[in-house]
Amino acid sequence: MGLTKQYLAYRAVDSFNIIASGRANVNFAIYNKIQGRYFAAAAAENVILWDLRRDKQEVTALRVSPDRLHVAVGYVDGVVEIFDLSNPEESICSLALHKSAVSVLRYDDQGIRLITGSLDTDLVVVDILEQAGRQRLIGHNAPITDVHFLERLALDHIAVSSSKDTQIKFWNLETQFCFKTIVDNRTEVWALAFTGELMVAGCGESTMNVYRLTRKDSNDVKTNALANAVEGLSVDDDDTISPINVKNCGVIQRAGKGRCVNLIADPSERVLSCHGTNDLIENFYFCTTDEAKQRLAKRLKKARKAKQSKEPEQKEEEGEDDVNDKNLSLSDEIKRLNSIKTKQKIKSLDILVGGQNELRVLVSLANNSVQLYSLNTTSKDEDAKMLRSLNWQGHQSEVRSVCFSSDGLAIGSGSAESFKFWNRDSMQCLCSVSTDYILSCAFAPGDRYVLLGLKSGKLLIVDVGAADIVEEIPAHDQELWSITLLPDQKGCATGSSDCTVKLWTFELIDGNIKEMDADGVTSTGNSGQVKVLSLLHKNTLKLEESVLCVQISSNMKYLAVGLLDSTVKVFFLDTFKFYLSLYGHKLPILCLDMSYDSTIIATGSADRNVKIWGLDFGDCHRSLFAHDDSVMALQFIPKTHMFFTCGKDGKIKQWDADTFDKIITLPGHIGEAYGLAINSNGRYLITCGSDRTLRLFERTDEPIVLQDIQEEEREEMENEKLATGEDHGMALLPGLKLPSKKTVGSEKAAESILECLDICKQYDLESEIKPTLHPLMKALDAKTTTDFLLITLARIRSSDLEEALLLLPFPMVCELLTRLPSLIEERSDEIELLSKVTMFLFKIHMKPISGARHMKSLLQRIINLLTSEVNALRDCIGFNLHSLGLLQTEVEKREGIELFYEALQDKKKREKKRRQRETLKRQLIHMT
């Protein structure tokens, strides 16, 4: 085998600039036992935990558990992962549940169950302890918008869901069927919220429907059934099977126009906040019964006074109206609080009621920023105060251009409203400069100044140290698409849509330093004069088409210009004399670059192709189909013939211009990738895109074998086609819909079970001649076939176990069942796993198993063994529980004290002191 070219792999370091994605919601979380200070927000494919007191697949939904210690994350591919906030690096479990993006996640009150809704119109109930799905609810005809467990009426087996099909459905989780549907909404139902017995539904109108939920007694069911029968109605009406009564109490009129986007109730269910598609947050306070009666009494008193003022001669004959629950109206129970007006469109919110009736509202905005507001629920005179705003840490619009400093320690990024400087190692924003729309940027020699090309055609010179604009040059009349430095570091070239390319030279001119006098007034005295950078226009090249990109060869000989007419014109730099015309692209040239030895030029176009040309004769060496959409940026790695490209498909790829091979595809952006930059030694790569993230990659010492990379890509494509997971049902049981989805992991698990059964069968056949252990058995440290089979089953993830068993052929199912009795007898400590496997196999293959005569004795033996082992385990747990309770009682009687009383009292005192300190800090510290 001959020598092969060696490539070094690039690995993703991290992504930054993003604060909160607009697609998912935000949630308060408890971190380090502190509440109200931290919150979780989706950031592209990651979830970031932000501190409000200090500065993969895309995440589409997230939900923090009731104890605020765990967070469930839903992704665009239908996968749900659960993370522990104390150790957020690795997920606790990963569940493949849906075919499309997860739209909503919701925990029950204990945090044991999780219900998920998706754009595929399905609902899945997940058992957190088992780390597997339990039920799949199918009935909606449009994407799910919200879902809740209905535990407030002591009904743990009921869930409520809303959808874009205008329906609100009540589900029985035990039977997996819908027993009641509310269809009185004329538009899509976007959100649900519960406060006490009231359910509020936000729809596509400016009103919100309010329903009162009450539990139905068995006597009421019989009475209603008899009354319906007498009136001629059907006894089998849905009300006879519904355990709850639902009554429409009225509507709440919102001040905002358009549909309701989010409805959020605080954990105490006293305050409800909502927002629409605009910038207004409306808050409502739900009164207690005593408060509602007081409001009713005031309303009745005011009505009587108004009536007496109109008819003074008429004496009041009737006594005072009874103030009871029957006379309460919706206006008495709900009080409108002050609204909060933001400066941008709202994407999500979360609320928390603290001490002294303080309502904290956490808002994520559409411009990649998060704000925290404080509102007093008892006072209408005080407006909401903004306590904290997170906007300086990220651009508020899409990042269009990035650049590296000469030493590679600083990164510059430009967007529609600002230019930011970042520290490469810490990935923290160093300073920010407000500008107009930036299309291109480049660090000037010395890294003290940055050149910015604007959409208006202006060229800005920004001082990095002062974070201020030094000079604004009207360089062009239209968009300034490209800025490139001259290789001799003495000037730069700019290209614009006004069909011109201009050459500039750097010069130092006298400038003034802004000084602050004693009165705080800015002055510019002559004593503060220094030399500042400026640009002197040297020459102009006029062309017939708009210029989209410009590049100068490293030998200062050629000037390459990419034009709107899909051609690349190459000129001599010194005389602007025409040299070559490179034509072959079908759409405009969006990016180009030349190699370090000035022999190769690579061009990227909107036709999705990258062409490699020779600069000696202008011949096309190769045309590569690079991306699935327009190629937006291209740059050679210094001192090599390898280059990176990024496109509107979001992917980042590395290519070899000598062998024309694709080296590797890096994890790209969610959406479009707009630009990339490589530092001077080629070690770091930075990219930007429409997901508002800056992604940093670092070159490693790990070598790449192209054949292995290509084989991995082919396997990934085959796995995606193989594990489609489109059908959740079984052919023999059409009514059974599994909550899980077929994945590559479940197929590999099924293969491992089949391989294990074959090895066990072969080992048993050779048992007389004392065979040697199989290498796989040695690797798993299994001495017998029983241990080998148990270890194989235990290694399968809980979320993949059912799908793996479902993929087994029936002869292998029978082989597995015949080995279960000995497995149960020898390893009773794993009775939970073995019971789960047995019950699922019986449920799926009950008909063929019951039809086989030779399986009857095996079935009876398995049932007897499982019954005895489960009863023994239950008795052991019960004995231990009651024994511990008895020991506690005896110790308390003998010592005359309550066990652990001192520890509990100390804990309560510490919690009380901590709350007092936090309340005092809120009063004394004014956060800006």
Tab-separated table of C-alpha atoms in Angstrom, residues 762-771:
chain	number	residue	atom	x	y	z
A	762	GLN	CA	-23.845	-23.151	20.486
A	763	TYR	CA	-22.285	-23.192	23.946
A	764	ASP	CA	-24.990	-25.506	25.306
A	765	LEU	CA	-24.510	-27.928	22.415
A	766	GLU	CA	-20.796	-28.144	23.147
A	767	SER	CA	-21.222	-28.344	26.900
A	768	GLU	CA	-20.208	-32.009	27.046
A	769	ILE	CA	-16.703	-31.354	25.738
A	770	LYS	CA	-16.105	-28.342	28.028
A	771	PRO	CA	-15.891	-25.616	25.369
